[in-house]
Amino acid sequence: MRIDVISIFPDYFAPLSLSLVGKAIARGVVELGIHDLRRWTHDRHHTTDDTPYGGGAGMVMKPEPWGEALDAVEALSPSRPTIVIPTPAGEPFTQARAYELAARDHLVFACGRYEGIDQRVIDHCHDTYDTFEVSLGDYVLNGGEVAVLAITEAVVRLIPGVIGNPESLFEESHSDDNDRLLEYPNYTKPPVWRGRAVPEMLLSGNHGAIAQWRRERALERTRERRPDLLAERPPS
Ligand code: JBQ
């Protein structure tokens, strides 16, 4: 997979050369290009934003640098690029979307600042490429950069061969194989820590009973913390 990121803060993406994503890059499973949007400005001050038509607070990213940046990055494409635009106005980013993006050849992330990119750029993306506008949640970030770090990690770990032990993909929270419940609580040694004992059931060696106990804990947690997930589940 090829991944390109367009941002006015290219330094934000240094962490991508670490950890699991970094290993995928080192192994050649992922090819990563980070691009400074200012490279496609032509004025002395490398201006990327301007005041909004119609008035209001904040600034809006100008369309011209974005148009040139997208054209240039498209030229690097091994096939047809998929554009991902993090925005608080996007659809909630989900594990299902992560799986879908993990199957693409070329992802292009377009990082806008909070007030956003001129809508004509977004419309151009929808008309020209497969485009997803996604949000990480209902809170305020200054721009799309942190969202791109999170989405990249969620996607790259799903590319076949990236995770050493693919079994660990199965039982985790939000996976289909876990019935979309939150994950049950986990424990390791020692058996008692600061007066807190590991639940006795887990020491029983009774694998059937343990599986049932874990499912009960997962349901209990989900009911308390994410009742919306229970409401979404297929009947049974
Ligand atoms: C979203 F995706 C973005 C981009 C910019 C700001 C944002 N704020 C909240 N959630 O993930 C987001």
PDB file of C-alpha atoms and ligand atoms in Angstrom:
ATOM      1  CA  MET A   1       0.000   0.000   0.000  1.00  0.00           C
ATOM      2  CA  ARG A   2       1.104   3.559  -0.698  1.00  0.00           C
ATOM      3  CA  ILE A   3       0.115   6.333   1.754  1.00  0.00           C
ATOM      4  CA  ASP A   4       0.566  10.050   1.079  1.00  0.00           C
ATOM      5  CA  VAL A   5      -0.203  12.788   3.592  1.00  0.00           C
ATOM      6  CA  ILE A   6      -0.658  16.452   2.681  1.00  0.00           C
ATOM      7  CA  SER A   7      -0.378  18.880   5.609  1.00  0.00           C
ATOM      8  CA  ILE A   8       1.027  22.273   6.605  1.00  0.00           C
ATOM      9  CA  PHE A   9       2.597  20.486   9.627  1.00  0.00           C
ATOM     10  CA  PRO A  10       4.684  17.681   8.075  1.00  0.00           C
ATOM     11  CA  ASP A  11       6.692  17.315  11.322  1.00  0.00           C
ATOM     12  CA  TYR A  12       3.611  15.860  13.011  1.00  0.00           C
ATOM     13  CA  PHE A  13       4.179  12.601  11.154  1.00  0.00           C
ATOM     14  CA  ALA A  14       7.628  11.750  12.523  1.00  0.00           C
ATOM     15  CA  PRO A  15       6.055   9.118  14.867  1.00  0.00           C
ATOM     16  CA  LEU A  16       4.953   7.118  11.824  1.00  0.00           C
ATOM     17  CA  SER A  17       8.529   5.908  11.423  1.00  0.00           C
ATOM     18  CA  LEU A  18       8.249   4.255  14.873  1.00  0.00           C
ATOM     19  CA  SER A  19       6.485   1.123  16.067  1.00  0.00           C
ATOM     20  CA  LEU A  20       4.225  -1.044  13.951  1.00  0.00           C
ATOM     21  CA  VAL A  21       3.692   1.460  11.137  1.00  0.00           C
ATOM     22  CA  GLY A  22       7.437   2.127  11.020  1.00  0.00           C
ATOM     23  CA  LYS A  23       8.127  -1.589  10.698  1.00  0.00           C
ATOM     24  CA  ALA A  24       5.611  -1.905   7.872  1.00  0.00           C
ATOM     25  CA  ILE A  25       7.445   0.928   6.096  1.00  0.00           C
ATOM     26  CA  ALA A  26      10.878  -0.614   6.775  1.00  0.00           C
ATOM     27  CA  ARG A  27       9.641  -3.953   5.387  1.00  0.00           C
ATOM     28  CA  GLY A  28       8.277  -2.280   2.265  1.00  0.00           C
ATOM     29  CA  VAL A  29       4.648  -3.268   3.001  1.00  0.00           C
ATOM     30  CA  VAL A  30       3.807   0.440   3.188  1.00  0.00           C
ATOM     31  CA  GLU A  31       5.355   3.270   1.199  1.00  0.00           C
ATOM     32  CA  LEU A  32       4.838   6.630   2.907  1.00  0.00           C
ATOM     33  CA  GLY A  33       5.097  10.137   1.458  1.00  0.00           C
ATOM     34  CA  ILE A  34       4.676  13.252   3.649  1.00  0.00           C
ATOM     35  CA  HIS A  35       4.083  16.476   1.727  1.00  0.00           C
ATOM     36  CA  ASP A  36       4.143  20.093   2.901  1.00  0.00           C
ATOM     37  CA  LEU A  37       1.150  21.843   1.333  1.00  0.00           C
ATOM     38  CA  ARG A  38       3.199  25.062   1.193  1.00  0.00           C
ATOM     39  CA  ARG A  39       5.252  23.515  -1.574  1.00  0.00           C
ATOM     40  CA  TRP A  40       2.261  24.229  -3.856  1.00  0.00           C
ATOM     41  CA  THR A  41       1.946  27.910  -2.906  1.00  0.00           C
ATOM     42  CA  HIS A  42       3.442  30.585  -5.143  1.00  0.00           C
ATOM     43  CA  ASP A  43       3.420  33.765  -3.028  1.00  0.00           C
ATOM     44  CA  ARG A  44       6.276  35.035  -0.871  1.00  0.00           C
ATOM     45  CA  HIS A  45       4.531  34.097   2.355  1.00  0.00           C
ATOM     46  CA  HIS A  46       3.422  30.618   1.237  1.00  0.00           C
ATOM     47  CA  THR A  47      -0.172  31.464   2.110  1.00  0.00           C
ATOM     48  CA  THR A  48      -2.512  28.485   2.535  1.00  0.00           C
ATOM     49  CA  ASP A  49      -5.571  30.156   4.101  1.00  0.00           C
ATOM     50  CA  ASP A  50      -7.782  33.193   3.729  1.00  0.00           C
ATOM     51  CA  THR A  51     -10.832  34.812   5.325  1.00  0.00           C
ATOM     52  CA  PRO A  52     -14.203  33.093   4.795  1.00  0.00           C
ATOM     53  CA  TYR A  53     -16.695  34.449   2.252  1.00  0.00           C
ATOM     54  CA  GLY A  54     -19.804  35.453   4.150  1.00  0.00           C
ATOM     55  CA  GLY A  55     -17.761  36.458   7.200  1.00  0.00           C
ATOM     56  CA  GLY A  56     -17.182  34.702  10.504  1.00  0.00           C
ATOM     57  CA  ALA A  57     -14.315  33.705  12.744  1.00  0.00           C
ATOM     58  CA  GLY A  58     -11.295  31.691  11.671  1.00  0.00           C
ATOM     59  CA  MET A  59      -9.694  31.072   8.324  1.00  0.00           C
ATOM     60  CA  VAL A  60     -10.435  28.700   5.440  1.00  0.00           C
ATOM     61  CA  MET A  61      -7.812  26.839   3.426  1.00  0.00           C
ATOM     62  CA  LYS A  62      -7.474  28.209  -0.111  1.00  0.00           C
ATOM     63  CA  PRO A  63      -8.358  25.873  -2.980  1.00  0.00           C
ATOM     64  CA  GLU A  64      -5.407  26.480  -5.348  1.00  0.00           C
ATOM     65  CA  PRO A  65      -2.583  24.829  -3.314  1.00  0.00           C
ATOM     66  CA  TRP A  66      -4.879  21.869  -2.585  1.00  0.00           C
ATOM     67  CA  GLY A  67      -5.688  21.424  -6.263  1.00  0.00           C
ATOM     68  CA  GLU A  68      -2.016  21.352  -7.236  1.00  0.00           C
ATOM     69  CA  ALA A  69      -1.090  19.108  -4.293  1.00  0.00           C
ATOM     70  CA  LEU A  70      -3.766  16.547  -5.158  1.00  0.00           C
ATOM     71  CA  ASP A  71      -2.732  16.556  -8.845  1.00  0.00           C
ATOM     72  CA  ALA A  72       0.929  16.000  -7.864  1.00  0.00           C
ATOM     73  CA  VAL A  73       0.161  13.210  -5.401  1.00  0.00           C
ATOM     74  CA  GLU A  74      -2.227  11.522  -7.841  1.00  0.00           C
ATOM     75  CA  ALA A  75       0.719  11.295 -10.253  1.00  0.00           C
ATOM     76  CA  LEU A  76       2.510   9.117  -7.631  1.00  0.00           C
ATOM     77  CA  SER A  77      -0.402   6.706  -7.560  1.00  0.00           C
ATOM     78  CA  PRO A  78       0.092   3.022  -8.335  1.00  0.00           C
ATOM     79  CA  SER A  79      -3.621   2.908  -9.240  1.00  0.00           C
ATOM     80  CA  ARG A  80      -6.623   5.039  -8.275  1.00  0.00           C
ATOM     81  CA  PRO A  81      -6.136   6.966  -5.072  1.00  0.00           C
ATOM     82  CA  THR A  82      -8.615   6.920  -2.184  1.00  0.00           C
ATOM     83  CA  ILE A  83      -8.809  10.316  -0.474  1.00  0.00           C
ATOM     84  CA  VAL A  84      -9.403  10.539   3.283  1.00  0.00           C
ATOM     85  CA  ILE A  85     -10.310  13.921   4.726  1.00  0.00           C
ATOM     86  CA  PRO A  86     -10.495  14.095   8.533  1.00  0.00           C
ATOM     87  CA  THR A  87     -13.078  16.674   9.563  1.00  0.00           C
ATOM     88  CA  PRO A  88     -15.371  17.176  12.561  1.00  0.00           C
ATOM     89  CA  ALA A  89     -18.188  17.192   9.972  1.00  0.00           C
ATOM     90  CA  GLY A  90     -17.259  13.698   8.712  1.00  0.00           C
ATOM     91  CA  GLU A  91     -18.908  10.336   9.300  1.00  0.00           C
ATOM     92  CA  PRO A  92     -17.673   8.607  12.470  1.00  0.00           C
ATOM     93  CA  PHE A  93     -14.536   6.570  11.682  1.00  0.00           C
ATOM     94  CA  THR A  94     -15.182   2.899  12.505  1.00  0.00           C
ATOM     95  CA  GLN A  95     -13.396  -0.440  12.455  1.00  0.00           C
ATOM     96  CA  ALA A  96     -15.490  -1.346   9.390  1.00  0.00           C
ATOM     97  CA  ARG A  97     -14.086   1.699   7.584  1.00  0.00           C
ATOM     98  CA  ALA A  98     -10.553   0.781   8.747  1.00  0.00           C
ATOM     99  CA  TYR A  99     -10.952  -2.669   7.103  1.00  0.00           C
ATOM    100  CA  GLU A 100     -12.227  -1.057   3.919  1.00  0.00           C
ATOM    101  CA  LEU A 101      -9.287   1.378   3.748  1.00  0.00           C
ATOM    102  CA  ALA A 102      -6.800  -1.428   4.514  1.00  0.00           C
ATOM    103  CA  ALA A 103      -7.848  -3.081   1.225  1.00  0.00           C
ATOM    104  CA  ARG A 104      -6.962  -0.010  -0.901  1.00  0.00           C
ATOM    105  CA  ASP A 105      -3.739   0.411  -2.950  1.00  0.00           C
ATOM    106  CA  HIS A 106      -3.250   4.115  -2.353  1.00  0.00           C
ATOM    107  CA  LEU A 107      -4.531   6.327   0.468  1.00  0.00           C
ATOM    108  CA  VAL A 108      -4.122  10.101   0.350  1.00  0.00           C
ATOM    109  CA  PHE A 109      -4.810  11.956   3.599  1.00  0.00           C
ATOM    110  CA  ALA A 110      -5.707  15.635   3.280  1.00  0.00           C
ATOM    111  CA  CYS A 111      -5.190  17.489   6.581  1.00  0.00           C
ATOM    112  CA  GLY A 112      -7.177  20.651   6.957  1.00  0.00           C
ATOM    113  CA  ARG A 113      -7.230  23.010   9.880  1.00  0.00           C
ATOM    114  CA  TYR A 114     -10.312  22.971  12.098  1.00  0.00           C
ATOM    115  CA  GLU A 115     -12.332  25.579  10.161  1.00  0.00           C
ATOM    116  CA  GLY A 116     -11.705  23.478   7.103  1.00  0.00           C
ATOM    117  CA  ILE A 117     -10.828  23.501   3.449  1.00  0.00           C
ATOM    118  CA  ASP A 118     -12.731  25.455   0.768  1.00  0.00           C
ATOM    119  CA  GLN A 119     -15.757  23.237   0.001  1.00  0.00           C
ATOM    120  CA  ARG A 120     -14.950  23.234  -3.725  1.00  0.00           C
ATOM    121  CA  VAL A 121     -11.825  21.135  -3.012  1.00  0.00           C
ATOM    122  CA  ILE A 122     -13.948  18.588  -1.147  1.00  0.00           C
ATOM    123  CA  ASP A 123     -16.500  18.550  -3.983  1.00  0.00           C
ATOM    124  CA  HIS A 124     -13.657  18.087  -6.506  1.00  0.00           C
ATOM    125  CA  CYS A 125     -12.373  15.108  -4.468  1.00  0.00           C
ATOM    126  CA  HIS A 126     -15.809  13.452  -4.389  1.00  0.00           C
ATOM    127  CA  ASP A 127     -16.184  14.010  -8.153  1.00  0.00           C
ATOM    128  CA  THR A 128     -12.684  12.739  -9.036  1.00  0.00           C
ATOM    129  CA  TYR A 129     -11.676  10.081  -6.469  1.00  0.00           C
ATOM    130  CA  ASP A 130     -13.153   7.669  -3.934  1.00  0.00           C
ATOM    131  CA  THR A 131     -13.352  10.086  -1.024  1.00  0.00           C
ATOM    132  CA  PHE A 132     -14.170   9.602   2.662  1.00  0.00           C
ATOM    133  CA  GLU A 133     -14.759  12.467   5.093  1.00  0.00           C
ATOM    134  CA  VAL A 134     -14.266  10.998   8.553  1.00  0.00           C
ATOM    135  CA  SER A 135     -14.325  12.208  12.163  1.00  0.00           C
ATOM    136  CA  LEU A 136     -12.640  10.629  15.176  1.00  0.00           C
ATOM    137  CA  GLY A 137     -15.270  11.970  17.537  1.00  0.00           C
ATOM    138  CA  ASP A 138     -17.278  14.868  18.838  1.00  0.00           C
ATOM    139  CA  TYR A 139     -14.583  16.999  20.413  1.00  0.00           C
ATOM    140  CA  VAL A 140     -12.344  19.766  19.142  1.00  0.00           C
ATOM    141  CA  LEU A 141      -8.959  19.207  17.506  1.00  0.00           C
ATOM    142  CA  ASN A 142      -7.071  22.002  15.755  1.00  0.00           C
ATOM    143  CA  GLY A 143      -6.609  20.085  12.539  1.00  0.00           C
ATOM    144  CA  GLY A 144      -6.631  16.701  10.866  1.00  0.00           C
ATOM    145  CA  GLU A 145      -3.042  15.699  11.690  1.00  0.00           C
ATOM    146  CA  VAL A 146      -3.690  13.805  14.924  1.00  0.00           C
ATOM    147  CA  ALA A 147      -6.672  12.092  13.291  1.00  0.00           C
ATOM    148  CA  VAL A 148      -4.405  10.917  10.449  1.00  0.00           C
ATOM    149  CA  LEU A 149      -1.942   9.372  12.920  1.00  0.00           C
ATOM    150  CA  ALA A 150      -4.787   7.445  14.546  1.00  0.00           C
ATOM    151  CA  ILE A 151      -6.436   6.368  11.288  1.00  0.00           C
ATOM    152  CA  THR A 152      -3.094   5.279   9.788  1.00  0.00           C
ATOM    153  CA  GLU A 153      -2.385   3.074  12.795  1.00  0.00           C
ATOM    154  CA  ALA A 154      -5.898   1.576  12.709  1.00  0.00           C
ATOM    155  CA  VAL A 155      -5.560   0.817   8.978  1.00  0.00           C
ATOM    156  CA  VAL A 156      -1.943  -0.344   8.645  1.00  0.00           C
ATOM    157  CA  ARG A 157      -2.261  -2.953  11.411  1.00  0.00           C
ATOM    158  CA  LEU A 158      -5.040  -4.598   9.354  1.00  0.00           C
ATOM    159  CA  ILE A 159      -2.911  -5.072   6.238  1.00  0.00           C
ATOM    160  CA  PRO A 160      -2.251  -8.831   5.913  1.00  0.00           C
ATOM    161  CA  GLY A 161       1.198  -9.703   7.249  1.00  0.00           C
ATOM    162  CA  VAL A 162       1.705  -6.521   9.304  1.00  0.00           C
ATOM    163  CA  ILE A 163       0.680  -8.028  12.659  1.00  0.00           C
ATOM    164  CA  GLY A 164       2.882 -10.875  13.839  1.00  0.00           C
ATOM    165  CA  ASN A 165       0.042 -12.743  15.549  1.00  0.00           C
ATOM    166  CA  PRO A 166      -3.171 -12.220  13.539  1.00  0.00           C
ATOM    167  CA  GLU A 167      -5.128 -14.122  16.251  1.00  0.00           C
ATOM    168  CA  SER A 168      -4.880 -10.960  18.339  1.00  0.00           C
ATOM    169  CA  LEU A 169      -7.045  -9.170  15.749  1.00  0.00           C
ATOM    170  CA  PHE A 170      -9.987 -11.407  16.590  1.00  0.00           C
ATOM    171  CA  GLU A 171     -11.035 -10.894  20.178  1.00  0.00           C
ATOM    172  CA  GLU A 172     -10.290  -7.196  20.413  1.00  0.00           C
ATOM    173  CA  SER A 173     -12.968  -4.598  21.035  1.00  0.00           C
ATOM    174  CA  HIS A 174     -14.951  -3.614  17.940  1.00  0.00           C
ATOM    175  CA  SER A 175     -13.919  -6.655  15.896  1.00  0.00           C
ATOM    176  CA  ASP A 176     -16.735  -8.618  14.219  1.00  0.00           C
ATOM    177  CA  ASP A 177     -15.399 -11.773  15.827  1.00  0.00           C
ATOM    178  CA  ASN A 178     -16.023 -10.280  19.235  1.00  0.00           C
ATOM    179  CA  ASP A 179     -19.657  -9.552  18.312  1.00  0.00           C
ATOM    180  CA  ARG A 180     -18.754  -5.841  18.498  1.00  0.00           C
ATOM    181  CA  LEU A 181     -18.662  -5.884  22.289  1.00  0.00           C
ATOM    182  CA  LEU A 182     -16.044  -4.086  24.336  1.00  0.00           C
ATOM    183  CA  GLU A 183     -13.204  -6.405  25.319  1.00  0.00           C
ATOM    184  CA  TYR A 184     -13.358  -8.253  28.659  1.00  0.00           C
ATOM    185  CA  PRO A 185     -10.822  -7.280  31.386  1.00  0.00           C
ATOM    186  CA  ASN A 186      -7.370  -8.913  31.208  1.00  0.00           C
ATOM    187  CA  TYR A 187      -5.044 -10.052  34.003  1.00  0.00           C
ATOM    188  CA  THR A 188      -1.518 -11.412  34.255  1.00  0.00           C
ATOM    189  CA  LYS A 189       0.820 -12.414  37.088  1.00  0.00           C
ATOM    190  CA  PRO A 190       1.174 -11.926  40.041  1.00  0.00           C
ATOM    191  CA  PRO A 191      -2.054 -13.559  41.330  1.00  0.00           C
ATOM    192  CA  VAL A 192      -2.395 -10.872  44.040  1.00  0.00           C
ATOM    193  CA  TRP A 193      -1.193  -7.286  43.525  1.00  0.00           C
ATOM    194  CA  ARG A 194      -1.584  -4.612  46.238  1.00  0.00           C
ATOM    195  CA  GLY A 195      -4.278  -6.726  47.847  1.00  0.00           C
ATOM    196  CA  ARG A 196      -6.213  -7.168  44.584  1.00  0.00           C
ATOM    197  CA  ALA A 197      -6.693 -10.797  43.518  1.00  0.00           C
ATOM    198  CA  VAL A 198      -7.148 -11.999  39.948  1.00  0.00           C
ATOM    199  CA  PRO A 199     -10.758 -13.277  39.523  1.00  0.00           C
ATOM    200  CA  GLU A 200     -10.718 -16.888  40.677  1.00  0.00           C
ATOM    201  CA  MET A 201     -12.518 -18.143  37.581  1.00  0.00           C
ATOM    202  CA  LEU A 202      -9.443 -17.349  35.443  1.00  0.00           C
ATOM    203  CA  LEU A 203      -7.301 -19.693  37.569  1.00  0.00           C
ATOM    204  CA  SER A 204      -9.807 -22.568  37.295  1.00  0.00           C
ATOM    205  CA  GLY A 205      -8.456 -24.126  34.099  1.00  0.00           C
ATOM    206  CA  ASN A 206     -12.085 -24.618  32.946  1.00  0.00           C
ATOM    207  CA  HIS A 207     -11.892 -23.119  29.444  1.00  0.00           C
ATOM    208  CA  GLY A 208     -15.619 -23.288  28.754  1.00  0.00           C
ATOM    209  CA  ALA A 209     -16.474 -21.537  32.016  1.00  0.00           C
ATOM    210  CA  ILE A 210     -13.740 -18.955  31.395  1.00  0.00           C
ATOM    211  CA  ALA A 211     -15.103 -18.157  27.931  1.00  0.00           C
ATOM    212  CA  GLN A 212     -18.586 -17.706  29.440  1.00  0.00           C
ATOM    213  CA  TRP A 213     -17.250 -15.500  32.252  1.00  0.00           C
ATOM    214  CA  ARG A 214     -15.394 -13.320  29.741  1.00  0.00           C
ATOM    215  CA  ARG A 215     -18.497 -12.937  27.591  1.00  0.00           C
ATOM    216  CA  GLU A 216     -20.533 -11.880  30.637  1.00  0.00           C
ATOM    217  CA  ARG A 217     -17.910  -9.299  31.587  1.00  0.00           C
ATOM    218  CA  ALA A 218     -17.812  -8.001  27.978  1.00  0.00           C
ATOM    219  CA  LEU A 219     -21.619  -7.658  27.901  1.00  0.00           C
ATOM    220  CA  GLU A 220     -21.658  -5.987  31.328  1.00  0.00           C
ATOM    221  CA  ARG A 221     -19.012  -3.443  30.308  1.00  0.00           C
ATOM    222  CA  THR A 222     -20.701  -2.720  27.023  1.00  0.00           C
ATOM    223  CA  ARG A 223     -24.080  -2.207  28.707  1.00  0.00           C
ATOM    224  CA  GLU A 224     -22.512   0.255  31.190  1.00  0.00           C
ATOM    225  CA  ARG A 225     -20.178   2.163  28.888  1.00  0.00           C
ATOM    226  CA  ARG A 226     -21.529   1.816  25.347  1.00  0.00           C
ATOM    227  CA  PRO A 227     -25.234   0.944  25.336  1.00  0.00           C
ATOM    228  CA  ASP A 228     -25.278   2.277  21.744  1.00  0.00           C
ATOM    229  CA  LEU A 229     -23.190  -0.734  20.670  1.00  0.00           C
ATOM    230  CA  LEU A 230     -25.725  -3.186  22.122  1.00  0.00           C
ATOM    231  CA  ALA A 231     -28.585  -1.425  20.343  1.00  0.00           C
ATOM    232  CA  GLU A 232     -26.719  -1.787  17.009  1.00  0.00           C
ATOM    233  CA  ARG A 233     -26.129  -5.531  17.318  1.00  0.00           C
ATOM    234  CA  PRO A 234     -27.880  -8.024  15.065  1.00  0.00           C
ATOM    235  CA  PRO A 235     -30.615  -9.925  17.003  1.00  0.00           C
ATOM    236  CA  SER A 236     -29.842 -13.120  19.032  1.00  0.00           C
TER     237      SER A 236
HETATM  238  C1  JBQ B   1     -12.271  14.968  14.235  1.00  0.00           C
HETATM  239  F1  JBQ B   1     -10.939  14.807  11.819  1.00  0.00           F
HETATM  240  C2  JBQ B   1     -10.870  15.976  12.441  1.00  0.00           C
HETATM  241  C3  JBQ B   1     -10.167  17.028  11.864  1.00  0.00           C
HETATM  242  C4  JBQ B   1     -10.118  18.235  12.530  1.00  0.00           C
HETATM  243  C5  JBQ B   1     -10.739  18.379  13.750  1.00  0.00           C
HETATM  244  C6  JBQ B   1     -11.444  17.309  14.316  1.00  0.00           C
HETATM  245  N1  JBQ B   1     -12.112  17.427  15.518  1.00  0.00           N
HETATM  246  C7  JBQ B   1     -12.779  16.447  16.057  1.00  0.00           C
HETATM  247  N2  JBQ B   1     -12.840  15.243  15.497  1.00  0.00           N
HETATM  248  O1  JBQ B   1     -11.527  13.819  14.317  1.00  0.00           O
HETATM  249  C8  JBQ B   1     -11.497  16.113  13.643  1.00  0.00           C
END
